Short mmCIF file of C-alpha atoms in Angstrom, two decimals:
data_model
loop_
_atom_site.label_atom_id
_atom_site.label_comp_id
_atom_site.label_asym_id
_atom_site.label_seq_id
_atom_site.Cartn_x
_atom_site.Cartn_y
_atom_site.Cartn_z
CA ARG A 21 -16.47 14.80 -6.52
CA MET A 22 -18.67 11.70 -6.59
CA ALA A 23 -16.10 9.79 -4.52
CA VAL A 24 -16.16 12.40 -1.85
CA VAL A 25 -19.97 12.53 -1.87
CA SER A 26 -20.19 8.78 -1.62
CA GLU A 27 -17.72 8.66 1.24
CA THR A 28 -19.57 11.50 3.05
CA LEU A 29 -22.90 9.67 2.78
CA ALA A 30 -21.31 6.38 3.92
CA ALA A 31 -19.98 8.00 7.02
CA ILE A 32 -22.63 10.52 7.68
CA ARG A 33 -23.21 9.30 11.15
CA THR A 34 -19.49 9.86 12.17
CA ILE A 35 -19.58 13.21 10.48
CA LYS A 36 -22.60 14.38 12.50
CA LEU A 37 -21.30 13.02 15.76
CA HIS A 38 -17.98 14.88 15.35
CA GLY A 39 -19.49 18.08 13.79
CA TRP A 40 -17.53 17.81 10.54
CA GLU A 41 -20.29 19.08 8.33
CA ALA A 42 -18.56 22.35 7.42
CA GLN A 43 -15.28 20.66 6.53
CA PHE A 44 -16.97 18.06 4.22
CA GLU A 45 -19.31 20.64 2.73
CA LYS A 46 -16.23 22.79 1.85
CA ALA A 47 -14.46 19.74 0.33
CA ILE A 48 -17.44 18.90 -1.85
CA GLY A 49 -17.93 22.47 -2.76
CA ASP A 50 -14.31 22.91 -3.90
CA ARG A 51 -14.57 19.90 -6.11
CA ARG A 52 -17.93 20.94 -7.45
CA ALA A 53 -16.52 24.36 -8.42
CA LYS A 54 -13.62 22.60 -10.37
CA GLU A 55 -16.16 20.39 -12.00
CA LEU A 56 -18.31 23.34 -13.09
CA SER A 57 -15.23 25.17 -14.36
CA THR A 58 -14.41 22.16 -16.52
CA LEU A 59 -17.82 21.69 -17.77
CA ARG A 60 -18.07 25.41 -18.65
CA THR A 61 -14.86 25.29 -20.58
CA PHE A 62 -16.05 22.10 -22.34
CA GLN A 63 -19.40 23.69 -23.39
CA ARG A 64 -17.50 26.80 -24.70
CA LEU A 65 -15.24 24.69 -26.80
CA ALA A 66 -18.29 22.72 -28.05
CA ALA A 67 -20.10 25.96 -29.04
CA ILE A 68 -17.01 27.14 -30.90
CA THR A 69 -16.75 23.85 -32.69
CA SER A 70 -20.38 23.79 -33.74
CA THR A 71 -20.18 27.38 -35.03
CA LEU A 72 -17.06 26.60 -37.13
CA TRP A 73 -18.73 23.43 -38.46
CA LEU A 74 -21.83 25.42 -39.63
CA CYS A 75 -19.87 28.29 -41.06
CA ALA A 76 -16.69 26.58 -42.50
CA PRO A 77 -18.18 25.45 -45.84
CA SER A 78 -19.75 28.89 -46.62
CA MET A 79 -16.62 30.78 -45.43
CA ALA A 80 -14.26 28.52 -47.46
CA ALA A 81 -16.37 28.78 -50.60
CA LEU A 82 -16.53 32.71 -50.17
CA ALA A 83 -12.86 32.94 -49.60
CA SER A 84 -12.00 30.81 -52.60
CA PHE A 85 -14.29 32.76 -54.83
CA LEU A 86 -12.83 36.05 -53.61
CA VAL A 87 -9.27 34.87 -54.10
CA LYS A 88 -9.97 33.54 -57.61
CA ASN A 89 -11.85 36.71 -58.76
CA ALA A 90 -10.29 39.60 -56.85
CA ILE A 91 -6.61 38.44 -56.62
CA PHE A 92 -6.12 36.34 -59.78
CA GLY A 93 -8.69 38.30 -61.78
CA GLN A 94 -10.33 35.06 -63.21
CA ASP A 95 -14.10 34.78 -63.79
CA ILE A 96 -16.06 32.10 -62.19
CA SER A 97 -18.40 30.14 -64.36
CA ALA A 98 -21.74 28.69 -63.21
CA SER A 99 -20.37 25.08 -63.56
CA GLN A 100 -17.26 25.90 -61.54
CA GLY A 101 -19.36 27.78 -58.85
CA PHE A 102 -21.91 24.95 -58.32
CA THR A 103 -19.27 22.29 -58.40
CA SER A 104 -17.13 24.11 -55.84
CA LEU A 105 -20.13 24.58 -53.59
CA THR A 106 -20.83 20.91 -53.71
CA LEU A 107 -17.23 19.98 -52.84
CA PHE A 108 -17.20 22.47 -49.95
CA GLN A 109 -20.46 21.01 -48.66
CA LEU A 110 -18.85 17.59 -48.72
CA LEU A 111 -16.01 19.06 -46.62
CA SER A 112 -18.40 19.64 -43.79
CA VAL A 113 -18.75 15.89 -43.33
CA SER A 114 -15.09 15.58 -42.59
CA LEU A 115 -15.38 18.58 -40.14
CA THR A 116 -18.25 16.90 -38.41
CA VAL A 117 -16.15 13.79 -37.69
CA LEU A 118 -13.00 15.61 -36.64
CA PRO A 119 -14.31 17.06 -33.37
CA ASN A 120 -15.68 13.67 -32.32
CA VAL A 121 -12.34 12.08 -33.05
CA LEU A 122 -10.48 14.73 -30.96
CA ASN A 123 -12.98 14.27 -28.04
CA GLN A 124 -12.62 10.56 -28.13
CA ALA A 125 -8.83 10.76 -28.19
CA ILE A 126 -8.88 13.06 -25.18
CA GLN A 127 -11.25 10.83 -23.29
CA ALA A 128 -9.14 7.84 -24.19
CA LYS A 129 -6.05 9.58 -22.84
CA VAL A 130 -7.79 10.42 -19.55
CA GLY A 131 -9.10 6.90 -19.06
CA LEU A 132 -5.61 5.43 -19.93
CA ASN A 133 -4.08 7.76 -17.29
CA ARG A 134 -6.56 6.70 -14.69
CA ILE A 135 -5.88 2.94 -15.39
CA THR A 136 -2.07 3.60 -15.21
CA ARG A 137 -2.35 5.31 -11.84
CA PHE A 138 -4.50 2.47 -10.52
CA LEU A 139 -2.05 -0.21 -11.82
CA ALA A 140 0.87 1.77 -10.42
CA LEU A 141 -0.58 1.79 -6.92
CA PRO A 142 1.37 -0.40 -4.32
CA GLU A 143 -0.02 -3.84 -3.69
CA VAL A 144 -2.12 -4.35 -0.63
CA ASP A 145 -0.62 -6.35 2.24
CA GLY A 146 -2.67 -9.22 3.51
CA ARG A 147 -4.71 -10.30 0.52
CA THR A 148 -2.41 -13.21 -0.20
CA GLN A 149 -1.94 -15.95 2.24
CA PRO A 150 1.61 -15.82 3.73
CA PRO A 151 3.51 -19.15 4.16
CA GLU A 152 2.82 -19.11 7.99
CA THR A 153 -0.92 -19.68 7.37
CA THR A 154 -0.30 -23.27 6.50
CA ARG A 155 -0.10 -24.14 10.22
CA LEU A 156 -3.45 -22.59 10.89
CA SER A 157 -6.82 -24.38 10.63
CA ILE A 158 -9.39 -23.38 8.12
CA GLY A 159 -11.18 -20.33 9.50
CA GLU A 160 -8.52 -19.37 12.00
CA VAL A 161 -7.26 -15.80 12.34
CA GLU A 162 -4.08 -14.80 14.22
CA VAL A 163 -2.60 -11.37 14.76
CA ILE A 164 0.64 -11.00 16.67
CA ASP A 165 1.90 -7.67 17.90
CA ALA A 166 0.79 -5.96 14.73
CA THR A 167 0.95 -2.20 14.08
CA PHE A 168 -1.01 -0.58 11.14
CA CYS A 169 -0.85 2.86 9.67
CA TRP A 170 -2.67 4.38 6.81
CA ASN A 171 0.36 6.44 5.82
CA ALA A 172 2.81 3.56 5.91
CA GLU A 173 3.56 3.89 2.22
CA ARG A 174 4.52 7.46 2.72
CA GLU A 175 6.89 6.61 5.60
CA ASN A 176 8.51 3.85 3.53
CA ASP A 177 9.10 6.15 0.60
CA ALA A 178 10.63 8.71 2.92
CA ARG A 179 12.82 6.08 4.36
CA ALA A 180 13.88 4.90 0.94
CA ASP A 181 14.77 8.49 -0.06
CA GLY A 182 17.32 8.60 2.76
CA ALA A 183 15.15 10.35 5.45
CA ALA A 184 16.54 9.34 8.82
CA PRO A 185 13.90 8.42 11.46
CA ALA A 186 14.21 9.83 14.96
CA ASP A 187 14.02 7.73 18.17
CA GLY A 188 12.87 4.71 16.22
CA ALA A 189 9.87 6.53 14.69
CA GLN A 190 9.35 6.69 10.98
CA SER A 191 9.78 9.95 9.20
CA ALA A 192 6.84 11.83 7.68
CA ALA A 193 7.02 12.52 3.98
CA GLY A 194 4.61 13.98 1.42
CA ALA A 195 2.70 11.46 -0.57
CA SER A 196 2.27 11.46 -4.31
CA SER A 197 -1.23 11.92 -5.71
CA ALA A 198 -1.55 8.22 -6.47
CA GLN A 199 -0.56 7.19 -2.93
CA HIS A 200 -2.80 9.92 -1.38
CA ALA A 201 -5.78 8.49 -3.30
CA THR A 202 -5.35 5.14 -1.44
CA SER A 203 -5.94 6.73 1.91
CA PRO A 204 -9.53 7.30 3.03
CA LEU A 205 -10.87 10.79 3.48
CA LEU A 206 -11.09 10.36 7.23
CA ALA A 207 -7.59 8.98 7.60
CA SER A 208 -5.75 10.87 10.32
CA GLU A 209 -2.96 13.30 9.27
CA ILE A 210 -2.08 13.98 12.88
CA ARG A 211 1.59 14.24 13.73
CA THR A 212 2.81 14.25 17.38
CA THR A 213 6.02 15.90 18.50
CA ASP A 214 8.04 15.05 21.59
CA ALA A 215 9.00 17.92 23.86
CA SER A 216 12.73 17.15 23.42
CA ASP A 217 12.51 16.30 19.67
CA GLU A 218 11.18 18.67 17.03
CA THR A 219 10.88 15.85 14.46
CA PRO A 220 7.28 15.15 13.52
CA ARG A 221 6.18 11.57 14.10
CA PRO A 222 3.49 9.52 12.27
CA HIS A 223 0.22 8.84 13.99
CA TYR A 224 -0.33 5.10 13.87
CA THR A 225 -3.87 3.86 13.23
CA LEU A 226 -3.55 0.62 15.29
CA ARG A 227 -0.60 -0.31 17.50
CA GLY A 228 0.33 -3.50 19.25
CA ILE A 229 -2.73 -5.61 18.16
CA GLU A 230 -3.02 -9.08 19.54
CA LEU A 231 -5.90 -11.25 18.27
CA SER A 232 -6.57 -14.98 18.04
CA VAL A 233 -9.76 -16.31 16.57
CA SER A 234 -10.59 -19.95 16.44
CA PRO A 235 -12.65 -21.61 13.68
CA GLY A 236 -16.36 -21.24 14.33
CA GLU A 237 -15.85 -18.62 17.04
CA LEU A 238 -18.04 -15.56 17.15
CA VAL A 239 -16.13 -12.45 18.03
CA LEU A 240 -17.69 -9.00 18.80
CA VAL A 241 -15.53 -5.86 18.69
CA VAL A 242 -17.12 -3.07 20.62
CA GLY A 243 -16.03 0.44 21.62
CA PRO A 244 -16.75 4.08 21.18
CA THR A 245 -16.83 5.94 17.83
CA GLY A 246 -13.48 6.32 16.29
CA CYS A 247 -11.65 3.84 18.48
CA GLY A 248 -10.55 1.69 15.44
CA LYS A 249 -13.27 -0.98 15.01
CA SER A 250 -13.61 -0.50 11.34
CA SER A 251 -9.82 0.03 10.95
CA LEU A 252 -9.24 -3.32 12.57
CA LEU A 253 -11.45 -5.03 9.98
CA SER A 254 -9.73 -3.17 7.20
CA ALA A 255 -6.41 -4.25 8.66
CA LEU A 256 -7.45 -7.92 8.63
CA LEU A 257 -8.49 -7.39 4.95
CA GLY A 258 -5.11 -5.95 4.17
CA ASP A 259 -6.42 -2.49 3.27
CA VAL A 260 -4.47 -0.78 6.04
CA PRO A 261 -0.70 -1.22 5.51
CA ARG A 262 1.03 -3.25 8.18
CA VAL A 263 4.28 -1.75 9.45
CA ALA A 264 5.11 -4.22 12.20
CA GLY A 265 4.07 -7.58 13.57
CA ALA A 266 2.32 -10.53 11.65
CA VAL A 267 -1.16 -11.20 10.40
CA ALA A 268 -2.25 -14.76 9.42
CA MET A 269 -5.68 -15.78 8.17
CA ARG A 270 -6.51 -19.04 6.51
CA GLY A 271 -9.56 -19.62 4.32
CA THR A 272 -11.89 -17.47 2.32
CA VAL A 273 -13.18 -14.14 3.61
CA SER A 274 -16.48 -12.33 3.13
CA TYR A 275 -16.92 -8.81 4.26
CA CYS A 276 -20.21 -6.81 4.63
CA PRO A 277 -19.67 -3.27 5.66
CA GLN A 278 -22.15 -1.32 7.66
#
């Protein structure tokens, strides 16, 4: 939920201009409902645990005395009774630690699963300098007939599974939850269909990009909202998967988002 709220606030201008308030409000509301349901379940379990912790020593002592006296027919002396009450009271210390151990174990498992999903994500393309960057000067950027697509990982997985592309286009495939998490909330899920072909085709984020920047050169990228200015910068950083062409950039990079 916090990730969706943060992304919504970061892109609030775009959301307002496109009139997407209802869609984002619904997305945040759905995640908030799930969060409240989880918190409600957690509080109920915490209440049950606290009740058992308070009542367990007394209930255990009462049950033990009843069994000894009513079933076995043995009398309980004062020394046995007070000693048993002391031992049952000490039992409450162990019962106090047990819920915390269980909660910490569950939280550790959740954290381990999140770290595992993050480490299992595909490597971003473009953060490491390819061999062709050695011919460039420090601070030079070169993009040659490059095509970028947010859903490139999905298309590659579909192709690896044996899905045949139609008319040179990559086939669309459902992404796993880990891959879906790598795409931004505003990434396009549009699929176009040719009149003579029923096969859905992926919507490329950027296609046929040609760019050459010399060291020390100031470059301004201008255009209307949604034309791909931020996507171009993300592509240069390697955040948008490259499906065709070449990108070479030599030197260190600093990025300040709007």
